[in-house]
């Protein structure tokens, strides 16, 4: 009995190809980001407090809350 496959073709389905292309593009972006992240990491080892404040500020921005900077330094 010949079983019907949902996608019978030697090539992978097109969405798979597009996702692969997308992943490749993302990888390039990630490599660029990794360089920046490495710089940030060196920076963070020297100034952990500053980074903590920046992270906090970033979270607040994400939530749409911006607290006055002097209050942020207290946090």
Coordinates of C-alpha atoms in Angstrom, one line a residue:
X1 CA 0.0 0.0 0.0
X2 CA 1.4 3.4 -1.0
X3 CA 1.2 5.7 1.9
X4 CA 0.6 9.4 1.0
X5 CA 3.1 11.7 2.6
X6 CA 1.8 15.2 3.5
X7 CA 4.8 16.8 1.8
X8 CA 6.4 14.5 -0.8
X9 CA 9.3 16.4 -2.3
X10 CA 13.1 16.0 -2.2
X11 CA 13.3 19.7 -1.1
X12 CA 12.4 20.7 2.4
X13 CA 9.2 22.7 2.7
X14 CA 9.7 26.4 1.9
X15 CA 8.9 27.6 5.4
X16 CA 11.8 25.6 6.6
X17 CA 14.1 27.2 4.1
X18 CA 12.9 30.7 5.1
X19 CA 13.4 29.9 8.8
X20 CA 16.9 28.7 8.0
X21 CA 17.6 32.0 6.2
X22 CA 16.1 33.9 9.1
X23 CA 18.3 31.9 11.6
X24 CA 21.4 32.7 9.5
X25 CA 20.5 36.4 9.6
X26 CA 19.9 36.2 13.3
X27 CA 23.3 34.5 13.8
X28 CA 25.0 37.4 12.1
X29 CA 23.2 39.8 14.4
X30 CA 24.1 37.7 17.4
X31 CA 27.8 37.6 16.5
X32 CA 27.7 41.5 16.3
X33 CA 25.8 41.6 19.6
X34 CA 28.3 39.2 21.2
X35 CA 31.1 41.6 20.5
X36 CA 29.2 44.4 22.2
X37 CA 28.2 42.1 25.0
X38 CA 31.9 41.2 25.6
X39 CA 32.7 44.9 25.9
X40 CA 29.7 45.3 28.3
X41 CA 31.0 42.3 30.3
X42 CA 34.4 43.9 30.8
X43 CA 32.7 47.1 31.7
X44 CA 30.3 45.2 34.1
X45 CA 33.2 43.5 35.9
X46 CA 34.7 47.0 36.7
X47 CA 31.4 48.8 37.4
X48 CA 28.8 46.3 38.7
X49 CA 26.8 49.1 40.4
X50 CA 26.5 51.1 37.2
X51 CA 25.3 48.0 35.3
X52 CA 22.8 47.2 38.0
X53 CA 21.4 50.6 37.7
X54 CA 21.3 50.5 33.9
X55 CA 19.5 47.1 34.0
X56 CA 17.0 48.4 36.5
X57 CA 16.4 51.5 34.3
X58 CA 16.0 49.2 31.3
X59 CA 13.4 47.1 33.1
X60 CA 11.6 50.3 34.2
X61 CA 11.6 51.5 30.6
X62 CA 10.3 48.2 29.4
X63 CA 7.4 48.5 31.9
X64 CA 6.8 52.0 30.7
X65 CA 7.8 53.5 34.1
X66 CA 10.5 56.0 34.2
X67 CA 11.5 57.0 37.8
X68 CA 13.5 60.1 38.4
X69 CA 17.2 59.4 38.2
X70 CA 18.0 60.3 41.8
X71 CA 15.4 57.8 43.0
X72 CA 17.0 55.2 40.7
X73 CA 20.4 55.7 42.2
X74 CA 18.8 55.0 45.6
X75 CA 17.4 51.7 44.2

